[in-house]
Amino acid sequence: LEGGRISLKEIFRFWNGPVDVRGTLYWDLLYIFRNLKGGIELAKKEYGRDLVSLGIDTWGEDFALLDESGKMLGNVVHYRDRRTAEMYEEIFSCMSMDEIFSQTGIQFKDYRSLCQLKAISQNNPYEYRSAKHLLFVSDLFNYWLTGKMATNRTIAGTSQFYNPLLKGWAYEVLKRVGLRTDLFADFADPCTVLGSYRELSVVNVGAHDTASAVAAVPVSTGARSAFISAGSWTSIGSELNKPVINKNVRVAEFTNGVGICDKTQLLKVMTGLWIIQELRKEWRDQGYNYSWSDLDNLASSAQLHRFFIDPTHKIFKSPGNMASRIQNFCEGTGQECPEDHGSILLAVTEGLALLYADAVSLLESLTDEKFDMIRIIGGGSKNVVLNQFAANALGRVVVSGPVEATAIGNALSQMLALGDIESLEEGRELVRKSFSYESRVYSPRDIEEWGAALEKWRVLTGRV
């Protein structure tokens, strides 16, 4: 922070994907932690005593079970693993969907921690019985750095173990579905110091990456704005002062995410650029080394409104063979089959834009708001074609950036904890000043044509 502006410098980057071992998808957390510490050492080498703190944000849901001495009992399974596919059937036999939602306010997805713990209780009873502690991934890394066990509220909010109204563990849900209630750590609020590592303050930030990303959305107080956090997953929502838990929210499949500074993020979490990432990897293995700009050009060259897919369909959940899955979806819904790379890619890109428009429409009905502007943040905000399609499908202005919203929001939490800024509003004003050069405004085009495409897509995907 210098001259009233924040600047960022990337120090280190490394791969962290799932590892398939005999049909089970795992995270290699020891590899990730080793690289995490390596990145810290590189930062210390470059900045020395000027480096004062660190904060860790990760994906949600996944957790480790630890024994009495704090050692992991097994490798952490990836949320895309298939072990949880049928868990809700058993859970709903114990407690209805309405009852669970009334106490957790969270969208039903079979990768939720509730489903994962239920699967462990049945498939790995030794690990389940032997466990003394449960820590989500960001909490686990904090524990390994500081020796202190605590659960960040923003990450707990992804689990379906958390009651956002009571701001505590949803013990009744756990009891009713037959799960243990003695595994959980005390809570640690965002924007507080947890401990230290190598003379650095370890700060509880928006530990769920979406919580950090939303903290960096440069909206003015009172502005009517929705956000789209675009990455492997897409989160579409608006920031509120309290949870909204009712049947309409449940049926619309929205979630009450926990944000920093006691904020609620009413949002819908859906598949995002994951499908495009998988296509790029698949085509690279076939010898097509497409850059991201190459993919933009491919999508731009194909014919619009010809192929429609639902990016949230379960067929696209698992890795591998993504092009053929797209073709199978089109054939299975009575459409022609896209053959060339451009048409396949355009089907995904257009599908995502229409998904955005549908979700924003639902959000407006749930909040009784009409949003003046939609802000797209995160890595996906660099996708120029998708951003323009989003503006067209939404029929309103879309503004992109900042790109590194999650890292910026993480830093804002650290600054709040250390007293460098006094409020989230002050932090967002800093973001506005600091990253305005990244922003790009997209005005809607061909609104009637895109409106007709949206209605056709809704019929085809069963959203009417």
Coordinates of N, CA, C and O in Angstrom, one line a residue, residues 227-292:
F227 N -22.7 -9.4 -8.4 CA -21.3 -9.8 -8.8 C -21.4 -11.2 -9.4 O -22.3 -12.1 -9.1
I228 N -20.5 -11.5 -10.3 CA -20.2 -12.8 -10.8 C -18.8 -13.1 -10.6 O -17.9 -12.4 -11.2
S229 N -18.5 -14.0 -9.7 CA -17.1 -14.5 -9.4 C -16.8 -15.6 -10.4 O -17.3 -16.7 -10.2
A230 N -16.0 -15.4 -11.4 CA -15.8 -16.3 -12.5 C -14.5 -17.0 -12.4 O -13.4 -16.4 -12.5
G231 N -14.5 -18.3 -12.2 CA -13.3 -19.1 -12.1 C -13.7 -20.5 -12.6 O -14.6 -20.7 -13.4
S232 N -13.1 -21.5 -12.0 CA -13.5 -22.9 -12.3 C -15.0 -23.1 -11.9 O -15.7 -23.8 -12.6
W233 N -15.3 -22.5 -10.8 CA -16.7 -22.4 -10.4 C -17.2 -21.0 -10.6 O -16.4 -20.0 -10.6
T234 N -18.5 -20.8 -10.9 CA -19.1 -19.5 -11.0 C -20.0 -19.2 -9.8 O -20.8 -20.1 -9.5
S235 N -19.8 -18.1 -9.1 CA -20.7 -17.7 -8.0 C -21.4 -16.4 -8.4 O -20.7 -15.4 -8.7
I236 N -22.7 -16.4 -8.4 CA -23.4 -15.2 -8.8 C -24.3 -14.8 -7.7 O -25.1 -15.6 -7.1
G237 N -24.1 -13.5 -7.2 CA -24.9 -13.1 -6.1 C -24.8 -11.7 -5.8 O -24.4 -10.9 -6.6
S238 N -25.3 -11.4 -4.5 CA -25.3 -10.0 -4.1 C -25.0 -10.0 -2.6 O -25.3 -11.0 -1.9
E239 N -24.3 -9.0 -2.1 CA -24.0 -8.9 -0.7 C -25.1 -8.3 0.1 O -25.7 -7.3 -0.2
L240 N -25.5 -9.0 1.2 CA -26.6 -8.6 2.1 C -26.1 -8.5 3.5 O -25.0 -8.9 3.9
N241 N -26.9 -7.9 4.4 CA -26.6 -7.7 5.8 C -27.0 -8.9 6.7 O -26.6 -9.0 7.8
K242 N -27.9 -9.8 6.2 CA -28.3 -10.9 6.9 C -28.7 -12.0 6.0 O -29.1 -11.8 4.8
P243 N -28.8 -13.3 6.5 CA -29.2 -14.4 5.6 C -30.7 -14.3 5.2 O -31.5 -13.7 5.9
V244 N -31.0 -14.8 4.0 CA -32.3 -15.0 3.5 C -32.6 -16.4 3.4 O -32.1 -17.1 2.5
I245 N -33.4 -17.0 4.3 CA -33.7 -18.4 4.3 C -35.2 -18.6 4.2 O -35.9 -18.4 5.2
N246 N -35.6 -19.1 3.0 CA -37.0 -19.4 2.8 C -37.2 -20.4 1.7 O -36.1 -20.7 1.0
K247 N -38.4 -20.8 1.4 CA -38.6 -21.9 0.4 C -38.2 -21.4 -1.0 O -37.6 -22.1 -1.8
N248 N -38.4 -20.1 -1.3 CA -38.1 -19.6 -2.6 C -36.6 -19.6 -2.9 O -36.2 -20.0 -4.0
V249 N -35.8 -19.3 -1.8 CA -34.4 -19.4 -2.0 C -33.9 -20.8 -2.2 O -33.0 -21.1 -3.0
R250 N -34.5 -21.7 -1.4 CA -34.1 -23.1 -1.6 C -34.5 -23.7 -3.0 O -33.6 -24.3 -3.6
V251 N -35.7 -23.4 -3.4 CA -36.1 -23.9 -4.7 C -35.2 -23.3 -5.8 O -34.9 -24.0 -6.8
A252 N -34.8 -22.0 -5.7 CA -34.0 -21.4 -6.7 C -32.5 -21.9 -6.6 O -31.7 -21.5 -7.4
E253 N -32.2 -22.7 -5.6 CA -30.9 -23.3 -5.3 C -29.9 -22.2 -5.1 O -28.8 -22.2 -5.7
F254 N -30.2 -21.2 -4.2 CA -29.2 -20.2 -3.8 C -28.7 -20.6 -2.4 O -29.3 -21.3 -1.7
T255 N -27.6 -20.0 -2.1 CA -26.8 -20.2 -0.9 C -26.6 -19.0 -0.1 O -26.4 -17.9 -0.7
N256 N -26.7 -19.1 1.2 CA -26.3 -17.9 2.1 C -24.8 -18.1 2.5 O -24.5 -18.8 3.5
G257 N -23.9 -17.6 1.7 CA -22.5 -17.6 2.0 C -22.1 -16.7 3.1 O -22.8 -15.6 3.3
V258 N -21.1 -17.1 3.9 CA -20.6 -16.2 5.0 C -19.5 -15.4 4.5 O -18.5 -15.9 4.0
G259 N -19.6 -14.1 4.6 CA -18.6 -13.2 4.1 C -17.8 -12.6 5.3 O -18.1 -12.9 6.5
I260 N -16.8 -11.7 5.0 CA -16.1 -11.0 6.1 C -17.0 -9.9 6.6 O -17.9 -9.5 6.0
C261 N -16.6 -9.3 7.7 CA -17.3 -8.2 8.3 C -18.8 -8.5 8.5 O -19.6 -7.6 8.4
D262 N -19.1 -9.7 8.9 CA -20.4 -10.1 9.2 C -21.4 -9.9 8.0 O -22.6 -9.7 8.3
K263 N -20.9 -10.1 6.8 CA -21.8 -9.9 5.7 C -22.3 -11.3 5.2 O -21.7 -12.3 5.5
T264 N -23.4 -11.3 4.5 CA -24.0 -12.5 3.9 C -23.9 -12.3 2.4 O -24.2 -11.3 1.9
Q265 N -23.5 -13.4 1.7 CA -23.5 -13.4 0.3 C -24.6 -14.3 -0.2 O -24.5 -15.6 -0.1
L266 N -25.7 -13.8 -0.7 CA -26.8 -14.6 -1.3 C -26.3 -14.9 -2.7 O -26.3 -14.0 -3.6
L267 N -26.0 -16.2 -2.9 CA -25.4 -16.5 -4.2 C -25.8 -17.9 -4.7 O -26.2 -18.7 -3.9
K268 N -25.5 -18.1 -6.0 CA -25.7 -19.4 -6.6 C -24.4 -19.9 -7.1 O -23.7 -19.1 -7.8
V269 N -24.0 -21.0 -6.7 CA -22.7 -21.6 -7.0 C -22.9 -22.6 -8.1 O -23.7 -23.6 -8.0
M270 N -22.3 -22.5 -9.3 CA -22.5 -23.3 -10.4 C -21.2 -23.6 -11.1 O -20.2 -22.9 -10.9
T271 N -21.2 -24.6 -12.0 CA -20.0 -24.8 -12.8 C -19.7 -23.6 -13.6 O -20.5 -22.9 -14.1
G272 N -18.4 -23.3 -13.7 CA -17.9 -22.1 -14.5 C -17.0 -22.5 -15.6 O -17.3 -23.4 -16.4
L273 N -15.8 -22.0 -15.5 CA -14.8 -22.2 -16.6 C -14.1 -23.6 -16.5 O -13.3 -23.9 -17.4
W274 N -14.6 -24.4 -15.6 CA -14.0 -25.8 -15.5 C -14.1 -26.5 -16.8 O -13.2 -27.2 -17.2
I275 N -15.3 -26.4 -17.5 CA -15.5 -27.1 -18.7 C -14.5 -26.6 -19.8 O -13.9 -27.5 -20.5
I276 N -14.3 -25.3 -19.9 CA -13.3 -24.8 -20.9 C -11.9 -25.2 -20.5 O -11.1 -25.6 -21.4
Q277 N -11.6 -25.2 -19.2 CA -10.3 -25.7 -18.8 C -10.0 -27.1 -19.2 O -8.9 -27.5 -19.6
E278 N -11.1 -27.9 -19.0 CA -10.9 -29.3 -19.4 C -10.8 -29.5 -20.9 O -10.0 -30.4 -21.3
L279 N -11.5 -28.7 -21.6 CA -11.4 -28.8 -23.1 C -10.0 -28.4 -23.5 O -9.4 -29.1 -24.4
R280 N -9.5 -27.4 -22.9 CA -8.1 -26.9 -23.3 C -7.1 -28.0 -23.0 O -6.2 -28.3 -23.8
K281 N -7.2 -28.7 -21.8 CA -6.3 -29.7 -21.5 C -6.5 -30.9 -22.4 O -5.5 -31.5 -22.9
E282 N -7.7 -31.3 -22.7 CA -8.0 -32.4 -23.6 C -7.4 -32.1 -25.0 O -6.7 -33.0 -25.6
W283 N -7.6 -31.0 -25.5 CA -7.0 -30.6 -26.9 C -5.5 -30.5 -26.9 O -4.9 -30.9 -27.9
R284 N -5.0 -30.1 -25.8 CA -3.5 -30.0 -25.7 C -2.9 -31.4 -25.7 O -1.9 -31.6 -26.4
D285 N -3.5 -32.3 -25.1 CA -3.1 -33.7 -25.1 C -3.2 -34.3 -26.6 O -2.5 -35.3 -26.9
Q286 N -4.0 -33.7 -27.4 CA -4.2 -34.1 -28.8 C -3.3 -33.4 -29.7 O -3.3 -33.6 -30.9
G287 N -2.5 -32.4 -29.2 CA -1.5 -31.7 -30.0 C -1.9 -30.3 -30.3 O -1.2 -29.6 -31.1
Y288 N -3.1 -29.8 -29.8 CA -3.5 -28.5 -30.1 C -3.2 -27.6 -28.9 O -3.8 -27.6 -27.9
N289 N -2.1 -26.8 -29.0 CA -1.7 -26.0 -27.9 C -2.3 -24.6 -28.0 O -1.7 -23.6 -28.2
Y290 N -3.6 -24.5 -27.7 CA -4.4 -23.3 -27.7 C -4.0 -22.4 -26.5 O -4.0 -22.9 -25.4
S291 N -3.7 -21.2 -26.8 CA -3.6 -20.2 -25.7 C -5.0 -19.7 -25.4 O -6.0 -20.1 -26.1
W292 N -5.2 -19.0 -24.3 CA -6.5 -18.5 -23.9 C -7.1 -17.5 -25.0 O -8.2 -17.5 -25.3

